[in-house]
Amino acid sequence: MTREKLSLFDTTLRDGQQTHGVDFSLDDKQRIARALDELGLDYVEGGWPGANPTDSDFFDAAPTLSRATFTAFGMTKRAGRSAANDEVLSGVLNAGTPAVCLVGKSHEFHVTTALGITLDENRENIRDSFSHIVAQGREALFDAEHFFDGYKSNPDYALACLHDALDAGCRWVVLCDTNGGTLPEEIGRIVREVIASGVPGEKLGIHTHNDTETAVAGSLAAVEAGARQIQGTLNGLGERCGNANLVSIIPTLLLKEPFASQFDTGIPVEKLADLTRISRMLDDILNRVPNRHAAYVGASAFTHKAGLHASAILKDPTTYEHVVPEIVGNARVVPMSNQAGQSNLKKRLDEAGITVEKGDPRLGMILDEIKLREDQGFAYDSARGSFELVARHILGQLPTFFEVERYRVTVEKRRNAKGERITVSEAVVVVEIAGERIISAADSFFGESEADQGPVHALSAALRRDLGRYQDYIDDMKLVDFKVRITNGGTEAVTRVLIDSEDAHGRRWSTVGVSENIVDASFQALKDAVVWKLIRDGAPV
Amino acid sequence: MTREKLSLFDTTLRDGQQTHGVDFSLDDKQRIARALDELGLDYVEGGWPGANPTDSDFFDAAPTLSRATFTAFGMTKRAGRSAANDEVLSGVLNAGTPAVCLVGKSHEFHVTTALGITLDENRENIRDSFSHIVAQGREALFDAEHFFDGYKSNPDYALACLHDALDAGCRWVVLCDTNGGTLPEEIGRIVREVIASGVPGEKLGIHTHNDTETAVAGSLAAVEAGARQIQGTLNGLGERCGNANLVSIIPTLLLKEPFASQFDTGIPVEKLADLTRISRMLDDILNRVPNRHAAYVGASAFTHKAGLHASAILKDPTTYEHVVPEIVGNARVVPMSNQAGQSNLKKRLDEAGITVEKGDPRLGMILDEIKLREDQGFAYDSARGSFELVARHILGQLPTFFEVERYRVTVEKRRNAKGERITVSEAVVVVEIAGERIISAADSFFGESEADQGPVHALSAALRRDLGRYQDYIDDMKLVDFKVRITNGGTEAVTRVLIDSEDAHGRRWSTVGVSENIVDASFQALKDAVVWKLIRDGAPV
């Protein structure tokens, strides 16, 4: 059975960029565009050329896309001038993209109130804009703004706007639920009516927003009703509550019925394995903490906590997982937690290379210690490095490579000789290794490429500056991330610091420290990171 | 027209608690239960008595709910013993709750593989368990686990399980999409078929999970198909990708068609105004950062960024908002950002009590300064206190109350006289006020009730210890939150610190600092917090 083509249109770089706090650099945009193209999307909307400098620069240095159609966004011409004489529209066309997507009004109220023009003038703006675009040899798309509200208010007018665009040669008309207030059932119903009015489904797109937490479902409902293009963004990035999340939609289209059998998105199933990485890439670019609970790609998406589920999972994963994690580039996680049982723990120890026989009483002791520490504020779900050290300690398999006699950190802000205000972080660490006492100091002008978090960096550098016989083992360690959280430790607030370290082998491990004191908490995490590395690399005791 | 009753069942304290990293204290559970009861939910599932100590304690000290039916969760009896002799089930019944909800298998594969019993034995377990519950005078609910997969695999068996439960006297049978893989359209179809098989809609519930990001839509689809109970959690809390989010569902049921006209949830529309607060309360309890982009209650839910939308919004909010923000206890935000225009800025200044005429060139200067600083890593969307100070500075309305000559922070870990390891943070701050030079010190045993983040706390305390003539103005200031983020400042990574302060008037304000150095960044934010307070309280210059 031949599958129908279903087009995917990404607007991360345009609608996503409109989000509070988002401002992609030129380099960011190029990385994202390439990733979208490699994934196999049909359209990449790059922004609004002329609207802001990074957008214009991006179109000037347009990425070479091998599959996706690069699209410029703009708006229909304004009243009182021709399409050719609207300089904003010219700016969009001058970007020279193969496709142009213009937003225009289809809701009578917006025409008369927001724009302050007549209904006929608006239709003329639509017709003339798209005729002009098509005459320039571009593929034209019409984003019909506030379509669903407009259709409910004056269906004839809303439909007329769509038909005007199609008659002028638009390849696609996209129904936009601009304020996100339309529910999926209604979206489906209206899409069917739009198609019944003579708009071909193969030319119809859907663009939802997540203001009722149904953007994904609304997109699917539109496709079930006959639409054949979905507009969305990576990670649902977008204003207010976000856009339709393509990272949730794509796996559903490829893996679940009725979509998998009925539609061909052009994205090969194997490409799904890149999805988690692409999702994280965007989080990295935005310096956002990834959503653990994201569908398909979230760190917790295949994480099974409750003891009850976990043993059934290990017997047969299909009992509890709706898709195979690896297919979307994710992984099953059976984490350490307060409620996990010994079967979880044994598995986690196996993964860390520590063998403990089932029924060994020390499994219970490890669980108890983990629980005790978690009550104090430690978090071992994330900090697997530190978790391993706790387990080794209980099992008598934790070597003492060195002792820390003391450490001190000073941060001083003062004026230098030129009278400029400067800040200096200085750390001193005293360790004892094999009977030898080593004092190391470091300050915040240490000059490495790693992120300089002042006191913590100085401490990290001082600790790793001279570890005597172990120096070679830790020379390639880098501090790559550092998260601070105020949390509960018993009855008081404590500071929890999570540190991510990386080495030249590309290994990445997380360690944790907890204290009332942020520097103390950081030091615990730093020390754990070093000890973990020494153990993993088989340093001699 | 008489509306039909639609019941809402909250499982935050049971299914929500199964989440990775969640462990409610007894006090937490009581607060949440009370909030759910006050909101007007029909059922509050408190946990699994006997399964873990906090659950059992909670049932022992059962909250007095004025409206909601307090419910204990458990599982159907195991094979080989009677319901009365199953001690796990007895533990559930002994909690003495008016309602009991038992999960049981309805998917043949799970019966034979996970449980290892025959299909008939499972049905017997269902019948006997519920007969027993009903005979004890409790309201009984059956959570039919993996129902949708089970129905697709062997519909007759799945339905038989439902009918067994109903025949035994269950008040509700709840179709659970346990692995979250069923899409809304299929949920609707199957619900219709279940009702057609003879299960009354008024006894039918739905329990979805968010593994395809459609849990909310799936719940709505089930109701549209005839189900009359929705099970979910606050903020969609739950394992993996979470449960159906009641915070998104409730406003939709109360405000949107066809639900508002057709159903009565028992929650008065006025109660919606508490929703944002309740959502945040749960985030607080879990020490989670609230989801800015959450439907209805997210901080960004009614935040309009792009200059284009913002001026239309200010003209008429209904043009871009699908519901009135205040109705769910939220507020419209027109934030400061890189892309906002002067109309946004002017509004934001108005809100801060600073009047600038439209067209004043200093508006552009403020925008430029904000943008410049945001490129360096500052974030003014959140830090409105600091934003105000930047604006005042440009407008020549920023008084200099005091100068900071220097400050120093030391963190030292050493052994005390008893040989115990201790950590001391000490800060020294030197300020100049009206020609007078004041040196203040503080250390981390300062002993206030505010969270002790060691160095930052010491710095905060030292700064506010003696501000001469201004001391009275700042005595009631408290540091209530402290967030650290590594972000981009130009080409390097910098540390951004956001501080929330509160005073005796209940005012809460946020300030920000950015530096390579966490202590320096903290000091900037602390100083801004003090200056903001002095300005707001009209301290003399």
XYZ file of C-alpha atoms in Angstrom, chain B residues 50-229:
180
model
C 1.557 -0.706 54.119
C 3.750 -0.152 51.056
C 5.990 2.421 52.645
C 6.235 4.109 56.040
C 5.217 7.632 55.030
C 2.129 6.256 53.337
C 1.097 4.260 56.396
C 1.722 7.221 58.703
C -0.353 9.423 56.457
C -3.302 7.102 56.639
C -2.925 6.815 60.396
C -3.128 10.594 60.684
C -5.693 10.813 57.896
C -6.532 14.389 56.893
C -10.097 15.536 57.410
C -11.401 16.250 53.941
C -14.572 18.247 53.695
C -15.441 17.379 50.146
C -13.064 14.873 48.569
C -13.341 11.162 49.190
C -10.122 9.929 50.703
C -8.936 6.853 48.863
C -6.423 4.136 49.617
C -4.628 2.390 46.771
C -3.651 -1.233 46.599
C -3.755 -4.221 44.313
C -6.168 -7.057 43.765
C -5.548 -10.071 45.975
C -2.928 -12.540 44.987
C -3.761 -16.048 43.890
C -3.895 -18.877 46.371
C -5.563 -17.064 49.219
C -8.875 -15.385 49.887
C -9.308 -11.627 49.810
C -9.739 -11.612 53.556
C -6.486 -13.509 54.017
C -4.337 -11.389 51.728
C -2.343 -9.343 54.222
C -1.324 -6.727 51.660
C -4.987 -6.122 50.864
C -5.804 -6.104 54.554
C -3.232 -3.390 55.045
C -5.080 -1.302 52.504
C -8.463 -1.901 54.085
C -7.184 -1.315 57.586
C -6.416 2.264 56.647
C -10.157 2.719 56.992
C -10.704 5.034 54.056
C -14.161 5.543 52.566
C -12.853 4.486 49.153
C -10.393 1.877 47.992
C -8.847 1.759 44.517
C -7.197 -1.488 43.503
C -5.023 -1.983 40.463
C -5.481 -5.276 38.716
C -4.507 -6.933 35.457
C -6.794 -6.732 32.450
C -4.176 -7.608 29.807
C -3.898 -11.349 29.287
C -0.172 -11.179 28.629
C 0.473 -9.512 31.969
C -1.669 -12.053 33.768
C 0.215 -15.013 32.371
C 3.703 -13.489 32.195
C 4.069 -10.854 34.922
C 1.816 -12.609 37.445
C 2.257 -16.159 36.205
C -1.360 -17.193 36.887
C -4.237 -18.290 34.684
C -6.722 -15.923 33.091
C -9.512 -17.340 35.220
C -7.539 -17.000 38.427
C -7.022 -13.325 37.641
C -10.725 -12.780 37.116
C -11.409 -14.546 40.389
C -8.886 -12.258 42.106
C -10.753 -9.282 40.748
C -14.183 -10.523 41.766
C -13.181 -11.607 45.239
C -11.168 -8.503 45.984
C -13.960 -6.137 45.106
C -16.707 -8.206 46.719
C -14.628 -8.057 49.862
C -14.091 -4.311 49.635
C -17.760 -3.666 48.999
C -18.764 -5.982 51.825
C -16.587 -3.834 54.087
C -18.773 -0.882 53.168
C -16.181 0.901 51.040
C -16.548 2.562 47.684
C -14.529 0.454 45.261
C -12.592 1.518 42.168
C -10.827 -0.812 39.753
C -7.709 0.504 37.985
C -7.584 -1.803 34.969
C -3.870 -1.868 34.288
C -2.578 -1.816 30.693
C -6.209 -1.774 29.608
C -5.795 -0.399 26.118
C -2.988 -2.758 25.133
C -4.953 -5.552 26.758
C -8.104 -4.623 24.854
C -6.241 -4.554 21.560
C -4.709 -7.935 22.332
C -7.760 -9.737 23.706
C -10.817 -7.476 23.937
C -13.088 -10.127 25.358
C -10.792 -10.805 28.268
C -10.205 -7.150 29.040
C -13.929 -6.468 29.010
C -14.627 -9.517 31.126
C -12.326 -8.135 33.793
C -14.226 -4.869 33.799
C -17.561 -6.580 34.071
C -16.301 -8.810 36.870
C -15.363 -5.736 38.845
C -18.692 -4.040 38.180
C -20.658 -7.177 39.040
C -18.773 -7.382 42.318
C -20.018 -3.917 43.148
C -17.326 -1.532 41.936
C -18.480 2.078 41.733
C -15.895 2.826 39.045
C -13.781 0.928 36.564
C -10.864 2.995 35.321
C -9.154 2.305 31.998
C -5.438 2.819 32.546
C -3.049 3.473 29.675
C -0.241 2.278 31.858
C 2.667 2.569 29.445
C 1.328 5.767 27.932
C 1.479 4.542 24.367
C -2.163 4.906 23.323
C -3.108 7.937 21.263
C -6.249 10.022 21.922
C -8.198 8.916 18.866
C -7.765 5.277 19.834
C -8.639 6.014 23.441
C -11.876 7.596 22.262
C -12.691 4.678 20.004
C -12.014 2.067 22.668
C -13.962 3.956 25.313
C -16.954 4.000 22.981
C -16.625 0.261 22.439
C -16.309 -0.391 26.157
C -19.519 1.558 26.778
C -21.198 -0.272 23.917
C -20.268 -3.549 25.641
C -22.436 -2.565 28.566
C -20.127 -0.605 30.878
C -22.065 2.545 31.845
C -20.182 5.780 31.116
C -21.125 7.064 34.582
C -19.012 4.271 36.038
C -16.117 4.628 33.641
C -12.866 6.432 34.341
C -9.709 7.209 32.379
C -6.097 7.238 33.564
C -3.517 8.291 30.988
C 0.240 8.812 30.967
C 2.183 11.361 28.979
C 4.641 9.156 27.076
C 3.449 10.518 23.727
C 2.727 13.993 25.130
C -1.034 13.426 24.670
C -2.189 12.497 28.188
C -4.390 15.569 28.553
C -5.941 15.118 25.121
C -6.458 11.410 25.807
C -8.394 12.234 28.965
C -10.566 14.725 27.104
C -11.141 12.228 24.285
C -12.295 9.646 26.816
C -14.808 12.078 28.289
C -16.025 13.044 24.845
C -16.546 9.321 24.233
C -18.599 8.916 27.412
C -16.242 8.350 30.360
C -17.110 10.350 33.475
C -14.034 10.238 35.644
